Coordinates of C-alpha atoms in Angstrom, one line a residue:
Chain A
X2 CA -77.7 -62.1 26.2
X3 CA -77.6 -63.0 30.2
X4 CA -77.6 -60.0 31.2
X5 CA -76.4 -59.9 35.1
X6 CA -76.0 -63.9 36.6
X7 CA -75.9 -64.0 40.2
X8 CA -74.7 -67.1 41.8
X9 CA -75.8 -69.5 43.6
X10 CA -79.5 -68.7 43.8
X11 CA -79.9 -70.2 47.5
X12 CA -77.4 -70.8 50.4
X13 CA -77.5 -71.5 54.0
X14 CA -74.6 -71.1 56.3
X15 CA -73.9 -71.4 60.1
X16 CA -73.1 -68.2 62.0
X17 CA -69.1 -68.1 61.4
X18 CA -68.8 -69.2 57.9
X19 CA -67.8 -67.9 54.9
X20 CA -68.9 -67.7 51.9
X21 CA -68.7 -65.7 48.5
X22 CA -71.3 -64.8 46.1
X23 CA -70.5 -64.3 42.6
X24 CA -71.9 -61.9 39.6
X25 CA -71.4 -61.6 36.2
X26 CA -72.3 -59.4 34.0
X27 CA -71.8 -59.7 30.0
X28 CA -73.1 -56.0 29.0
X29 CA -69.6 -54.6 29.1
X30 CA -71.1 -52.1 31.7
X31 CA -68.3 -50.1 33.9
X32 CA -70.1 -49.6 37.1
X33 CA -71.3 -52.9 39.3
X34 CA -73.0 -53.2 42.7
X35 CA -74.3 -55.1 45.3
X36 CA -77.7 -54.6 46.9
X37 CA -79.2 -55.9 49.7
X38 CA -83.0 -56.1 49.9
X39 CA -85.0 -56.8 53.3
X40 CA -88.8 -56.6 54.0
X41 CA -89.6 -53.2 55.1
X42 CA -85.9 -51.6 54.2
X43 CA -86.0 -51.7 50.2
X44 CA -83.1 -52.2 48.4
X45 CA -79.9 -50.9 50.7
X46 CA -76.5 -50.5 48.9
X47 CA -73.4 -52.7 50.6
X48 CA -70.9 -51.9 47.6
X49 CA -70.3 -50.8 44.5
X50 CA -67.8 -50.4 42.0
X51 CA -67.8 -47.1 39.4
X52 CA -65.2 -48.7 36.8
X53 CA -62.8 -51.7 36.6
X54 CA -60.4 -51.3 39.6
X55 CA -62.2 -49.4 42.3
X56 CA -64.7 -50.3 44.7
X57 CA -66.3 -47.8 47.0
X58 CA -68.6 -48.5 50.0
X59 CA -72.1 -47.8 50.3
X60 CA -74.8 -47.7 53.0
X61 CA -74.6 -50.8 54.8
X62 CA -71.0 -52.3 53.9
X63 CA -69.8 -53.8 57.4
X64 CA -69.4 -57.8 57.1
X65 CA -68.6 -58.0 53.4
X66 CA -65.9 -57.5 51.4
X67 CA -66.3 -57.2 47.7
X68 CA -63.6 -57.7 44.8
X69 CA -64.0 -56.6 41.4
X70 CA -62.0 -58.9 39.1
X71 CA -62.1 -57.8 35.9
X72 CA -64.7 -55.6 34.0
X73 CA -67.3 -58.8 34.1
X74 CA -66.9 -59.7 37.4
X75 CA -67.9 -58.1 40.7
X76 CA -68.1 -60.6 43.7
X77 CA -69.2 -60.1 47.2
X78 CA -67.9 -62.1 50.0
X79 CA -68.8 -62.9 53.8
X80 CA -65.7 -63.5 56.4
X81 CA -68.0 -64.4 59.0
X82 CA -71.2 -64.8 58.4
X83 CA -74.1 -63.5 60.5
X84 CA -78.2 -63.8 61.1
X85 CA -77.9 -60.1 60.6
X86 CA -76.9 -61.1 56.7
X87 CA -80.3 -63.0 55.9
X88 CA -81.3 -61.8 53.3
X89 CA -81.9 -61.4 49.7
X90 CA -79.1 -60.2 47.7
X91 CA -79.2 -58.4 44.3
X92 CA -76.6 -57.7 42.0
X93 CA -76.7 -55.1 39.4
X94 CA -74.4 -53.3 36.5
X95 CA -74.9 -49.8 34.5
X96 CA -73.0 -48.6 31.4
X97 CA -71.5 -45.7 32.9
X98 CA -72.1 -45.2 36.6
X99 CA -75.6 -44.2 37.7
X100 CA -75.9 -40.9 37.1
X101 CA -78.0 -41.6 34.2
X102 CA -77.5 -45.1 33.1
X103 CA -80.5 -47.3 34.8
X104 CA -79.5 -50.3 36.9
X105 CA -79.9 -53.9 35.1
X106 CA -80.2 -56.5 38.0
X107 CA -79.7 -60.1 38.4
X108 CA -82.2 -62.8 39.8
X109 CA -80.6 -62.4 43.5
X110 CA -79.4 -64.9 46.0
X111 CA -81.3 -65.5 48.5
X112 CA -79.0 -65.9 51.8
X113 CA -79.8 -67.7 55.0
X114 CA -77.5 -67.6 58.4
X115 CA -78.6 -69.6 61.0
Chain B
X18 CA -76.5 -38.0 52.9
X19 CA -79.5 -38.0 50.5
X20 CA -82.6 -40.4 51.5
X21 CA -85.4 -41.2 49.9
X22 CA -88.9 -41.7 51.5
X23 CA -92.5 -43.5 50.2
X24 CA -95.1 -42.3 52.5
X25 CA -97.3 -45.6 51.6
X26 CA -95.9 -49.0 52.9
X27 CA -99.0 -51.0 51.5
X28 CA -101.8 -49.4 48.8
X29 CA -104.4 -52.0 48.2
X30 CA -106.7 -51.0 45.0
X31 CA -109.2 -52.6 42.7
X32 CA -109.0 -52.6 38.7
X33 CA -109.8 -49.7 37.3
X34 CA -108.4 -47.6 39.9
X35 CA -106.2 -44.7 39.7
X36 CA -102.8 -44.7 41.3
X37 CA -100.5 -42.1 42.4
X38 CA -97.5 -43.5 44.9
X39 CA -95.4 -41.0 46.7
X40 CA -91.7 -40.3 46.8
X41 CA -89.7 -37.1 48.0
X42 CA -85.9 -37.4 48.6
X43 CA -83.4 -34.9 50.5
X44 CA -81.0 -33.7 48.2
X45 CA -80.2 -29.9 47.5
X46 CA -78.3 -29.9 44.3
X47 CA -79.3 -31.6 40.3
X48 CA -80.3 -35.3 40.7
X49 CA -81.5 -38.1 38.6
X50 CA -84.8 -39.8 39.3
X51 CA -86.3 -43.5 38.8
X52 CA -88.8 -46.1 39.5
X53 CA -88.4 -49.7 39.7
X54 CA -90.8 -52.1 39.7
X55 CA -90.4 -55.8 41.6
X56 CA -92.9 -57.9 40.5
X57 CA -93.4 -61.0 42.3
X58 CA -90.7 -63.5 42.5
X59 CA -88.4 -61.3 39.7
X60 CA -85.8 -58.8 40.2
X61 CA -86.2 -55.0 40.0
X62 CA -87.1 -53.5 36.1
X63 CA -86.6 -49.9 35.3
X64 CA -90.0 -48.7 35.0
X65 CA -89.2 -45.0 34.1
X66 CA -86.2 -42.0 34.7
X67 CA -86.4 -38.3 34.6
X68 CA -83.0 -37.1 33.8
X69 CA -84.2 -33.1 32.9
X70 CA -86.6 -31.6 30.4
X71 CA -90.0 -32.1 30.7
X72 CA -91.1 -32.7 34.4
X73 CA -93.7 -35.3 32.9
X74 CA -92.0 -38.7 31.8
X75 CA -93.9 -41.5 30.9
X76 CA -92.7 -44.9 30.9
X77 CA -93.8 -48.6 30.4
X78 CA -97.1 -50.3 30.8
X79 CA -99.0 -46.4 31.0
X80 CA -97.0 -45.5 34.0
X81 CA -95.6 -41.6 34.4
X82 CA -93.9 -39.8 37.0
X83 CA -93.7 -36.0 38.0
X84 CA -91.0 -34.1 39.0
X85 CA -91.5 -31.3 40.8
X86 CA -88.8 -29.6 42.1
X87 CA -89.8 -27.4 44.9
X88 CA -91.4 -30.0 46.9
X89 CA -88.7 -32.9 46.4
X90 CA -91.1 -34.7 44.7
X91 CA -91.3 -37.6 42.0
X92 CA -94.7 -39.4 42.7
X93 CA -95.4 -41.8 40.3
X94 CA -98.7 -42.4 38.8
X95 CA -101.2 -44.6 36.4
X96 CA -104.8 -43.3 35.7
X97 CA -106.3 -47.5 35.7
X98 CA -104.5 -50.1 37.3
X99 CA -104.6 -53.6 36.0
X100 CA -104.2 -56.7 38.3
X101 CA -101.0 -57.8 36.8
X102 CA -100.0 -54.1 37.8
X103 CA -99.6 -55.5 41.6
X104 CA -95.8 -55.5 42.5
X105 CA -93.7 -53.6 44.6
X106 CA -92.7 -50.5 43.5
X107 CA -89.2 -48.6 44.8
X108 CA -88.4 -45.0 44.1
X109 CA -84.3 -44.0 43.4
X110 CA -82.7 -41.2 43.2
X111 CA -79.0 -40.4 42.4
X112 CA -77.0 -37.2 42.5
X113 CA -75.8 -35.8 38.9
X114 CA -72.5 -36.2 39.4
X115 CA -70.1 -38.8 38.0
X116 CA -69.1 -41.9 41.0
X117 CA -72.1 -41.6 43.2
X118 CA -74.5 -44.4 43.6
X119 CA -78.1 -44.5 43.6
X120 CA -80.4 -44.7 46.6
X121 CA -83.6 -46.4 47.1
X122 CA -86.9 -46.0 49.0
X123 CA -88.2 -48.5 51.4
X124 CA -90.9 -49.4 48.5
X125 CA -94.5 -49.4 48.3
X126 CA -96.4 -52.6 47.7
X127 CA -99.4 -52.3 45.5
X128 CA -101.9 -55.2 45.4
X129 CA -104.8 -54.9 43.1
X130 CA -107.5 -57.1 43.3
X131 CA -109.8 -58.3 40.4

Protein backbone atom coordinates (compact mmCIF):
# COMPACT_ATOMS: atom_id res chain seq x y z
CA UNK A 1 0.00 0.00 0.00
CA UNK A 2 0.95 3.93 -0.53
CA UNK A 3 -0.40 4.91 2.23
CA UNK A 4 -0.88 8.96 2.03
CA UNK A 5 0.93 10.47 -1.55
CA UNK A 6 1.42 14.08 -1.39
CA UNK A 7 2.23 15.79 -4.58
CA UNK A 8 4.68 17.44 -5.99
CA UNK A 9 7.42 17.00 -3.47
CA UNK A 10 9.03 20.57 -4.28
CA UNK A 11 7.66 23.88 -5.74
CA UNK A 12 8.65 27.36 -6.07
CA UNK A 13 6.27 30.13 -6.98
CA UNK A 14 6.35 34.01 -7.28
CA UNK A 15 4.37 35.99 -4.75
CA UNK A 16 0.80 36.10 -6.67
CA UNK A 17 0.62 32.65 -8.02
CA UNK A 18 -1.31 29.89 -7.63
CA UNK A 19 -0.96 26.71 -7.13
CA UNK A 20 -2.59 23.43 -5.74
CA UNK A 21 -1.17 20.67 -3.85
CA UNK A 22 -2.65 17.30 -4.20
CA UNK A 23 -3.07 14.19 -1.56
CA UNK A 24 -4.15 10.92 -1.80
CA UNK A 25 -4.76 8.55 0.34
CA UNK A 26 -5.67 4.69 -0.48
CA UNK A 27 -6.55 3.53 3.25
CA UNK A 28 -10.18 4.20 2.83
CA UNK A 29 -9.83 6.55 5.90
CA UNK A 30 -12.81 9.15 6.41
CA UNK A 31 -11.04 12.09 8.01
CA UNK A 32 -8.05 14.00 5.88
CA UNK A 33 -6.06 17.09 6.75
CA UNK A 34 -3.58 19.43 5.87
CA UNK A 35 -0.67 20.45 8.11
CA UNK A 36 1.67 22.97 8.04
CA UNK A 37 5.09 22.54 9.67
CA UNK A 38 7.61 25.48 10.37
CA UNK A 39 10.87 25.60 12.38
CA UNK A 40 9.97 26.56 15.83
CA UNK A 41 5.92 26.24 15.38
CA UNK A 42 5.43 22.36 15.01
CA UNK A 43 2.96 21.04 12.97
CA UNK A 44 -0.05 23.88 12.70
CA UNK A 45 -3.45 22.64 11.22
CA UNK A 46 -4.75 24.83 8.02
CA UNK A 47 -7.67 22.23 7.19
CA UNK A 48 -9.25 19.33 7.57
CA UNK A 49 -11.99 17.26 6.53
CA UNK A 50 -13.98 14.73 9.18
CA UNK A 51 -15.75 12.62 6.37
CA UNK A 52 -16.36 12.79 2.55
CA UNK A 53 -18.22 16.08 1.98
CA UNK A 54 -17.18 18.48 4.64
CA UNK A 55 -14.26 20.42 5.29
CA UNK A 56 -13.82 22.43 8.41
CA UNK A 57 -11.04 25.01 9.25
CA UNK A 58 -8.33 24.72 11.57
CA UNK A 59 -5.67 26.94 13.18
CA UNK A 60 -4.07 28.82 10.49
CA UNK A 61 -6.57 28.50 7.43
CA UNK A 62 -6.30 32.11 5.77
CA UNK A 63 -4.74 31.88 2.10
CA UNK A 64 -5.82 28.37 1.23
CA UNK A 65 -8.66 26.83 0.17
CA UNK A 66 -9.06 23.06 0.39
CA UNK A 67 -11.51 20.66 -1.69
CA UNK A 68 -12.18 17.29 -0.78
CA UNK A 69 -13.09 15.28 -3.88
CA UNK A 70 -14.01 12.13 -3.12
CA UNK A 71 -13.17 9.85 -0.15
CA UNK A 72 -9.34 9.55 -1.64
CA UNK A 73 -8.70 12.86 -2.32
CA UNK A 74 -8.23 15.95 -0.21
CA UNK A 75 -6.34 18.80 -1.98
CA UNK A 76 -5.13 22.14 -0.79
CA UNK A 77 -4.88 25.09 -2.98
CA UNK A 78 -3.11 28.68 -2.89
CA UNK A 79 -5.09 31.79 -4.74
CA UNK A 80 -2.33 33.89 -4.21
CA UNK A 81 0.54 32.79 -3.04
CA UNK A 82 2.63 34.39 -0.29
CA UNK A 83 6.44 34.28 1.49
CA UNK A 84 4.27 33.90 4.58
CA UNK A 85 3.32 30.24 2.83
CA UNK A 86 7.04 28.85 2.82
CA UNK A 87 6.87 26.09 4.18
CA UNK A 88 6.69 22.44 4.50
CA UNK A 89 3.46 20.97 4.03
CA UNK A 90 2.10 17.58 5.32
CA UNK A 91 -0.80 15.80 4.48
CA UNK A 92 -2.39 13.20 6.65
CA UNK A 93 -5.65 10.77 6.81
CA UNK A 94 -7.24 8.69 9.96
CA UNK A 95 -9.98 6.01 9.88
CA UNK A 96 -12.40 7.73 11.72
CA UNK A 97 -11.70 11.25 12.77
CA UNK A 98 -9.03 11.74 15.43
CA UNK A 99 -10.51 11.13 18.41
CA UNK A 100 -8.74 7.99 18.54
CA UNK A 101 -7.60 6.87 15.23
CA UNK A 102 -3.64 8.04 14.90
CA UNK A 103 -2.75 10.26 11.93
CA UNK A 104 -0.85 8.41 8.88
CA UNK A 105 1.10 11.25 7.04
CA UNK A 106 2.59 11.68 3.68
CA UNK A 107 6.22 12.63 2.73
CA UNK A 108 5.19 16.52 2.59
CA UNK A 109 5.78 19.17 -0.04
CA UNK A 110 8.06 21.37 0.55
CA UNK A 111 6.81 25.02 -0.66
CA UNK A 112 8.76 27.97 -1.54
CA UNK A 113 7.32 31.75 -2.28
CA UNK A 114 9.62 34.15 -3.35
CA UNK B 1 -9.03 26.61 22.42
CA UNK B 2 -6.86 23.74 23.67
CA UNK B 3 -2.85 24.27 23.27
CA UNK B 4 -0.30 22.14 23.83
CA UNK B 5 3.15 23.20 25.16
CA UNK B 6 6.91 21.27 25.28
CA UNK B 7 8.96 23.17 27.80
CA UNK B 8 12.32 21.90 25.92
CA UNK B 9 12.94 23.39 22.43
CA UNK B 10 16.42 21.45 22.08
CA UNK B 11 17.66 18.34 24.67
CA UNK B 12 21.03 17.36 23.65
CA UNK B 13 22.06 13.77 25.37
CA UNK B 14 24.64 11.10 24.97
CA UNK B 15 23.87 7.16 24.62
CA UNK B 16 22.90 5.70 27.44
CA UNK B 17 21.02 8.45 28.77
CA UNK B 18 17.73 8.63 30.15
CA UNK B 19 15.06 10.84 28.67
CA UNK B 20 11.92 12.31 29.84
CA UNK B 21 10.47 15.21 27.35
CA UNK B 22 7.61 17.35 28.64
CA UNK B 23 4.20 18.07 27.45
CA UNK B 24 1.02 19.68 29.33
CA UNK B 25 -1.96 20.86 27.29
CA UNK B 26 -5.10 23.19 28.33
CA UNK B 27 -8.02 21.25 27.97
CA UNK B 28 -10.76 20.77 30.83
CA UNK B 29 -12.86 17.88 29.62
CA UNK B 30 -11.75 13.81 28.35
CA UNK B 31 -8.98 14.04 25.68
CA UNK B 32 -6.84 11.72 23.69
CA UNK B 33 -3.04 11.86 23.91
CA UNK B 34 0.03 11.11 21.38
CA UNK B 35 3.54 11.39 20.44
CA UNK B 36 5.02 11.61 17.08
CA UNK B 37 8.25 11.22 16.17
CA UNK B 38 10.03 13.07 12.98
CA UNK B 39 13.04 11.57 12.30
CA UNK B 40 15.24 13.29 9.92
CA UNK B 41 14.26 13.88 6.51
CA UNK B 42 10.76 11.55 7.07
CA UNK B 43 7.40 12.48 7.97
CA UNK B 44 5.77 12.18 11.38
CA UNK B 45 5.21 8.27 12.85
CA UNK B 46 2.92 7.53 15.68
CA UNK B 47 5.17 6.73 18.42
CA UNK B 48 2.50 5.98 21.15
CA UNK B 49 -1.43 7.10 22.37
CA UNK B 50 -3.13 6.99 25.61
CA UNK B 51 -6.80 6.72 24.93
CA UNK B 52 -7.91 5.67 28.91
CA UNK B 53 -6.96 2.81 31.18
CA UNK B 54 -3.73 2.50 32.50
CA UNK B 55 -1.90 6.03 32.75
CA UNK B 56 1.36 4.13 31.66
CA UNK B 57 1.42 3.26 27.74
CA UNK B 58 4.31 2.06 26.28
CA UNK B 59 5.04 2.22 22.67
CA UNK B 60 7.75 1.56 19.97
CA UNK B 61 11.37 1.34 20.16
CA UNK B 62 11.14 1.26 24.47
CA UNK B 63 9.39 4.53 24.51
CA UNK B 64 6.37 5.17 27.23
CA UNK B 65 4.37 8.08 28.22
CA UNK B 66 2.50 9.13 31.47
CA UNK B 67 -0.62 10.55 31.85
CA UNK B 68 -1.37 12.28 34.63
CA UNK B 69 -4.36 14.02 34.95
CA UNK B 70 -4.19 16.61 37.56
CA UNK B 71 -1.12 18.33 36.21
CA UNK B 72 -2.13 18.27 32.29
CA UNK B 73 0.55 16.14 31.80
CA UNK B 74 1.79 13.49 29.15
CA UNK B 75 5.69 13.57 29.33
CA UNK B 76 7.11 11.04 27.41
CA UNK B 77 10.01 9.02 28.37
CA UNK B 78 12.92 6.23 27.59
CA UNK B 79 15.21 5.01 30.42
CA UNK B 80 18.62 4.64 27.55
CA UNK B 81 18.61 6.59 24.48
CA UNK B 82 20.23 5.24 21.40
CA UNK B 83 21.75 7.51 18.69
CA UNK B 84 19.42 6.59 16.01
CA UNK B 85 16.78 7.82 18.85
CA UNK B 86 17.71 11.56 17.76
CA UNK B 87 14.60 13.11 15.96
CA UNK B 88 12.16 15.56 16.68
CA UNK B 89 9.59 14.57 18.85
CA UNK B 90 5.81 16.46 18.83
CA UNK B 91 3.31 15.98 21.53
CA UNK B 92 -0.78 15.91 20.29
CA UNK B 93 -3.64 16.06 21.95
CA UNK B 94 -7.26 15.85 20.75
CA UNK B 95 -10.59 16.36 22.54
CA UNK B 96 -12.84 12.96 22.91
CA UNK B 97 -15.36 14.02 20.98
CA UNK B 98 -16.29 13.04 17.45
CA UNK B 99 -15.24 16.15 14.50
CA UNK B 100 -12.46 17.79 16.34
CA UNK B 101 -8.94 17.77 15.14
CA UNK B 102 -5.89 17.22 16.87
CA UNK B 103 -3.32 19.71 18.06
CA UNK B 104 0.37 19.73 18.17
CA UNK B 105 3.19 21.07 20.30
CA UNK B 106 5.97 23.20 18.99
CA UNK B 107 8.26 19.85 19.30
CA UNK B 108 11.34 19.04 21.06
CA UNK B 109 14.48 18.12 19.13
CA UNK B 110 16.53 15.43 20.66
CA UNK B 111 20.09 14.94 19.40
CA UNK B 112 22.07 12.20 20.91
CA UNK B 113 25.51 11.99 20.33
CA UNK B 114 27.61 8.70 20.23
Amino acid sequence: NAGVTQTPKFQVLKTGQSMTLQCAQDMNHNSMYWYRQDPGMGLRLIYYSASEGTTDKGEVPNGYNVSRLNKREFSLRLESAAPSQTSVYFCASSEEGQVHSPLHFGNGTRLTVT
Amino acid sequence: AQSVSQHNHHVILSEAASLELGCNYSYGGTVNLFWYVQYPGQHLQLLLKYFSGDPLVKGIKGFEAEFIKSKFSFNLRKPSVQWSDTAEYFCAVTPNQAGTALIFGKGTTLSVSS
